[in-house]
């Protein structure tokens, strides 16, 4: 009986097998890469969401501690920067929120106890460059923001003129009022913040309404 020789694989069969294995490996790698990307994006979004919650908490605390005085406006928005005065542990503090190159920034001056110091901080806040040591890079990925104030049972642009506060009756020993001084504006009863996000991980827009407590001028 004649023994038949063992038959091996042809070159074509080997090449076909290698092609199939390479195709399966590529598909498996794409699946693993997709899972890794989804995990990274999910983690980035979670971190950015936590960051957003922290920043909004600080925003609400600033507005909750609002302090109205005759030295400078307690709340003023010029379309680019919101300046406000708030109560601090050792006096009154000036805070400026602004948007620069897709980053929401918060600058806070040192607490002061004199009107002249508060006025100096107000002037300084109008010359911020975004590189000051007190400047906090609060949130990235912000394309734009808007502020609306609640006055007379309606929302309006915070840049519009509000109601004029009646000046207090001057004391007998008080100096006369400065001629041509701008009248003080009443604070709104609420502030609406609208943040517009660009790209990932945060997308779309966010709206947050904050009610302001009644203020007494000090």
Tab-separated table of C-alpha atoms in Angstrom:
chain	number	residue	atom	x	y	z
A	1	UNK	CA	0.000	0.000	0.000
A	2	UNK	CA	1.451	3.303	-1.056
A	3	UNK	CA	1.683	6.008	1.726
A	4	UNK	CA	0.478	9.417	0.602
A	5	UNK	CA	2.755	12.316	1.568
A	6	UNK	CA	1.480	14.879	4.133
A	7	UNK	CA	-0.080	17.912	2.487
A	8	UNK	CA	0.945	21.399	3.768
A	9	UNK	CA	-0.600	24.843	3.297
A	10	UNK	CA	-0.092	26.687	0.106
A	11	UNK	CA	1.240	30.223	0.041
A	12	UNK	CA	-2.176	31.571	-0.921
A	13	UNK	CA	-3.821	29.873	2.044
A	14	UNK	CA	-1.225	31.300	4.421
A	15	UNK	CA	-1.695	34.801	3.002
A	16	UNK	CA	-5.479	34.522	3.277
A	17	UNK	CA	-5.169	33.374	6.900
A	18	UNK	CA	-2.814	36.262	7.732
A	19	UNK	CA	-5.200	38.736	6.078
A	20	UNK	CA	-8.148	37.419	8.088
A	21	UNK	CA	-6.137	37.591	11.319
A	22	UNK	CA	-4.991	41.129	10.555
A	23	UNK	CA	-8.575	42.160	9.799
A	24	UNK	CA	-9.818	40.688	13.064
A	25	UNK	CA	-6.999	42.376	14.978
A	26	UNK	CA	-7.826	45.751	13.386
A	27	UNK	CA	-11.502	45.389	14.259
A	28	UNK	CA	-10.631	44.413	17.822
A	29	UNK	CA	-8.260	47.395	18.131
A	30	UNK	CA	-10.923	49.790	16.852
A	31	UNK	CA	-13.309	48.432	19.458
A	32	UNK	CA	-10.785	48.820	22.276
A	33	UNK	CA	-9.831	52.298	21.050
A	34	UNK	CA	-13.497	53.323	20.930
A	35	UNK	CA	-14.033	52.105	24.486
A	36	UNK	CA	-10.941	53.981	25.673
A	37	UNK	CA	-12.043	57.173	23.913
A	38	UNK	CA	-15.546	56.925	25.349
A	39	UNK	CA	-14.110	56.372	28.811
A	40	UNK	CA	-11.794	59.369	28.474
A	41	UNK	CA	-14.564	61.610	27.176
A	42	UNK	CA	-16.870	60.477	29.962
A	43	UNK	CA	-14.223	61.173	32.576
A	44	UNK	CA	-13.470	64.604	31.088
A	45	UNK	CA	-17.151	65.474	31.049
A	46	UNK	CA	-17.584	64.377	34.651
A	47	UNK	CA	-14.567	66.429	35.769
A	48	UNK	CA	-15.793	69.469	33.840
A	49	UNK	CA	-19.291	69.066	35.280
A	50	UNK	CA	-17.888	68.919	38.806
A	51	UNK	CA	-15.802	71.983	38.007
A	52	UNK	CA	-18.889	73.780	36.708
A	53	UNK	CA	-20.820	72.962	39.894
A	54	UNK	CA	-17.968	74.337	42.020
A	55	UNK	CA	-17.741	77.545	39.987
A	56	UNK	CA	-21.508	78.100	40.088
A	57	UNK	CA	-21.432	77.602	43.858
A	58	UNK	CA	-18.852	80.389	44.112
A	59	UNK	CA	-20.980	82.548	41.792
A	60	UNK	CA	-24.017	82.063	44.026
A	61	UNK	CA	-21.994	82.802	47.161
A	62	UNK	CA	-20.749	86.075	45.655
A	63	UNK	CA	-24.279	87.194	44.868
A	64	UNK	CA	-25.631	86.010	48.225
A	65	UNK	CA	-23.008	88.131	50.042
A	66	UNK	CA	-23.710	91.250	47.960
A	67	UNK	CA	-22.949	94.473	49.842
A	68	UNK	CA	-24.463	97.792	48.784
A	69	UNK	CA	-22.582	100.963	49.676
A	70	UNK	CA	-22.388	104.542	48.518
A	71	UNK	CA	-18.700	104.204	47.587
A	72	UNK	CA	-19.035	102.159	44.379
A	73	UNK	CA	-21.876	100.320	42.600
A	74	UNK	CA	-22.706	97.047	44.310
A	75	UNK	CA	-23.438	95.341	40.968
A	76	UNK	CA	-22.409	96.606	37.528
A	77	UNK	CA	-22.167	94.794	34.182
A	78	UNK	CA	-20.621	96.428	31.099
A	79	UNK	CA	-21.185	93.528	28.697
A	80	UNK	CA	-17.772	91.982	29.294
A	81	UNK	CA	-17.148	92.124	33.045
A	82	UNK	CA	-19.411	91.920	36.066
A	83	UNK	CA	-18.144	93.857	39.079
A	84	UNK	CA	-19.720	93.421	42.478
A	85	UNK	CA	-18.969	94.197	46.099
A	86	UNK	CA	-19.491	91.484	48.664
A	87	UNK	CA	-19.164	91.064	52.383
A	88	UNK	CA	-15.947	89.366	53.508
A	89	UNK	CA	-14.607	88.211	56.839
A	90	UNK	CA	-12.428	91.292	57.313
A	91	UNK	CA	-14.412	93.943	55.451
A	92	UNK	CA	-15.775	94.421	51.951
A	93	UNK	CA	-14.346	92.721	48.871
A	94	UNK	CA	-14.532	93.648	45.206
A	95	UNK	CA	-15.021	90.728	42.788
A	96	UNK	CA	-14.849	90.834	38.978
A	97	UNK	CA	-16.162	88.048	36.718
A	98	UNK	CA	-15.092	88.231	33.068
A	99	UNK	CA	-14.660	86.144	29.923
A	100	UNK	CA	-11.331	86.029	28.063
A	101	UNK	CA	-10.434	83.697	25.195
A	102	UNK	CA	-12.949	81.011	26.130
A	103	UNK	CA	-12.183	81.089	29.864
A	104	UNK	CA	-14.482	82.383	32.592
A	105	UNK	CA	-12.296	84.261	35.067
A	106	UNK	CA	-12.834	85.472	38.626
A	107	UNK	CA	-10.726	88.189	40.211
A	108	UNK	CA	-11.069	89.066	43.882
A	109	UNK	CA	-9.431	91.960	45.653
A	110	UNK	CA	-8.306	91.941	49.248
A	111	UNK	CA	-10.960	92.792	51.862
A	112	UNK	CA	-10.940	96.495	52.750
A	113	UNK	CA	-12.630	98.637	55.372
A	114	UNK	CA	-12.368	102.131	53.870
A	115	UNK	CA	-14.371	103.649	51.035
A	116	UNK	CA	-11.229	105.047	49.403
A	117	UNK	CA	-9.648	101.573	49.301
A	118	UNK	CA	-12.785	100.124	47.766
A	119	UNK	CA	-12.809	102.861	45.128
A	120	UNK	CA	-9.142	102.123	44.339
A	121	UNK	CA	-10.007	98.448	43.821
A	122	UNK	CA	-12.896	99.445	41.559
A	123	UNK	CA	-10.527	101.450	39.353
A	124	UNK	CA	-7.998	98.617	39.376
A	125	UNK	CA	-10.633	96.090	38.293
A	126	UNK	CA	-11.148	98.093	35.089
A	127	UNK	CA	-7.520	97.466	34.053
A	128	UNK	CA	-7.267	93.720	34.581
A	129	UNK	CA	-5.217	91.794	32.011
A	130	UNK	CA	-6.134	88.274	33.105
A	131	UNK	CA	-2.631	87.481	34.382
A	132	UNK	CA	-2.909	88.908	37.890
A	133	UNK	CA	-2.034	86.602	40.834
A	134	UNK	CA	-5.560	86.987	42.227
A	135	UNK	CA	-7.059	85.926	38.888
A	136	UNK	CA	-8.722	82.514	39.041
A	137	UNK	CA	-9.193	80.599	35.783
A	138	UNK	CA	-12.575	79.324	36.835
A	139	UNK	CA	-13.955	77.510	33.772
A	140	UNK	CA	-12.749	76.707	30.256
A	141	UNK	CA	-14.793	76.127	27.118
A	142	UNK	CA	-17.152	79.094	27.584
A	143	UNK	CA	-18.021	80.711	24.240
A	144	UNK	CA	-20.115	83.539	25.656
A	145	UNK	CA	-22.231	84.691	28.548
A	146	UNK	CA	-25.200	86.949	29.194
A	147	UNK	CA	-26.645	88.586	32.293
A	148	UNK	CA	-30.253	89.598	32.835
A	149	UNK	CA	-31.617	91.481	35.822
A	150	UNK	CA	-35.103	91.121	37.260
A	151	UNK	CA	-36.663	94.556	37.713
A	152	UNK	CA	-40.310	95.591	37.868
A	153	UNK	CA	-41.505	91.983	37.450
A	154	UNK	CA	-39.598	91.481	34.181
A	155	UNK	CA	-36.173	90.358	32.981
A	156	UNK	CA	-34.039	92.941	31.193
A	157	UNK	CA	-30.439	93.393	30.126
A	158	UNK	CA	-28.259	94.197	33.151
A	159	UNK	CA	-26.628	96.957	31.100
A	160	UNK	CA	-29.900	98.869	30.939
A	161	UNK	CA	-30.598	101.597	33.449
A	162	UNK	CA	-32.501	100.530	36.529
A	163	UNK	CA	-34.585	102.424	39.032
A	164	UNK	CA	-32.937	105.381	40.732
A	165	UNK	CA	-32.610	105.076	44.494
A	166	UNK	CA	-33.807	107.931	46.611
A	167	UNK	CA	-30.815	109.513	48.344
A	168	UNK	CA	-30.936	109.434	52.144
A	169	UNK	CA	-31.628	112.673	53.942
A	170	UNK	CA	-28.283	114.329	54.717
A	171	UNK	CA	-27.354	114.989	58.300
A	172	UNK	CA	-26.955	118.531	59.527
A	173	UNK	CA	-23.179	118.169	59.660
A	174	UNK	CA	-22.848	116.305	56.343
A	175	UNK	CA	-21.115	118.049	53.419
A	176	UNK	CA	-23.275	119.039	50.458
A	177	UNK	CA	-23.749	116.553	47.614
A	178	UNK	CA	-21.286	116.703	44.746
A	179	UNK	CA	-22.823	118.584	41.798
A	180	UNK	CA	-23.332	116.391	38.731
A	181	UNK	CA	-22.829	113.118	40.623
A	182	UNK	CA	-24.467	110.122	38.948
A	183	UNK	CA	-27.566	108.865	40.792
A	184	UNK	CA	-27.265	105.497	42.478
A	185	UNK	CA	-29.233	102.658	40.858
A	186	UNK	CA	-31.398	100.281	42.822
A	187	UNK	CA	-30.222	96.690	42.804
A	188	UNK	CA	-32.344	94.148	40.911
A	189	UNK	CA	-34.224	91.489	42.835
A	190	UNK	CA	-32.732	88.690	40.748
A	191	UNK	CA	-29.900	87.889	38.336
A	192	UNK	CA	-30.074	85.400	35.449
A	193	UNK	CA	-26.816	83.929	34.176
A	194	UNK	CA	-26.652	82.318	30.724
A	195	UNK	CA	-23.450	80.462	29.783
A	196	UNK	CA	-22.860	79.233	26.223
A	197	UNK	CA	-20.362	76.394	25.853
A	198	UNK	CA	-18.205	75.597	22.837
A	199	UNK	CA	-17.144	72.067	21.898
A	200	UNK	CA	-16.503	69.240	24.312
A	201	UNK	CA	-16.920	68.160	26.999
A	202	UNK	CA	-19.633	70.744	27.807
A	203	UNK	CA	-22.064	71.649	25.043
A	204	UNK	CA	-25.112	73.826	24.586
A	205	UNK	CA	-26.024	76.451	27.167
A	206	UNK	CA	-26.865	76.708	30.851
A	207	UNK	CA	-29.225	79.139	32.603
A	208	UNK	CA	-29.101	79.850	36.333
A	209	UNK	CA	-31.417	82.257	38.191
A	210	UNK	CA	-30.371	83.740	41.539
A	211	UNK	CA	-32.690	85.736	43.818
A	212	UNK	CA	-31.017	88.662	45.579
A	213	UNK	CA	-31.766	89.536	49.170
A	214	UNK	CA	-32.938	93.081	49.920
A	215	UNK	CA	-30.013	95.408	50.550
A	216	UNK	CA	-29.608	98.366	52.871
A	217	UNK	CA	-27.077	100.997	51.838
A	218	UNK	CA	-24.186	101.191	54.305
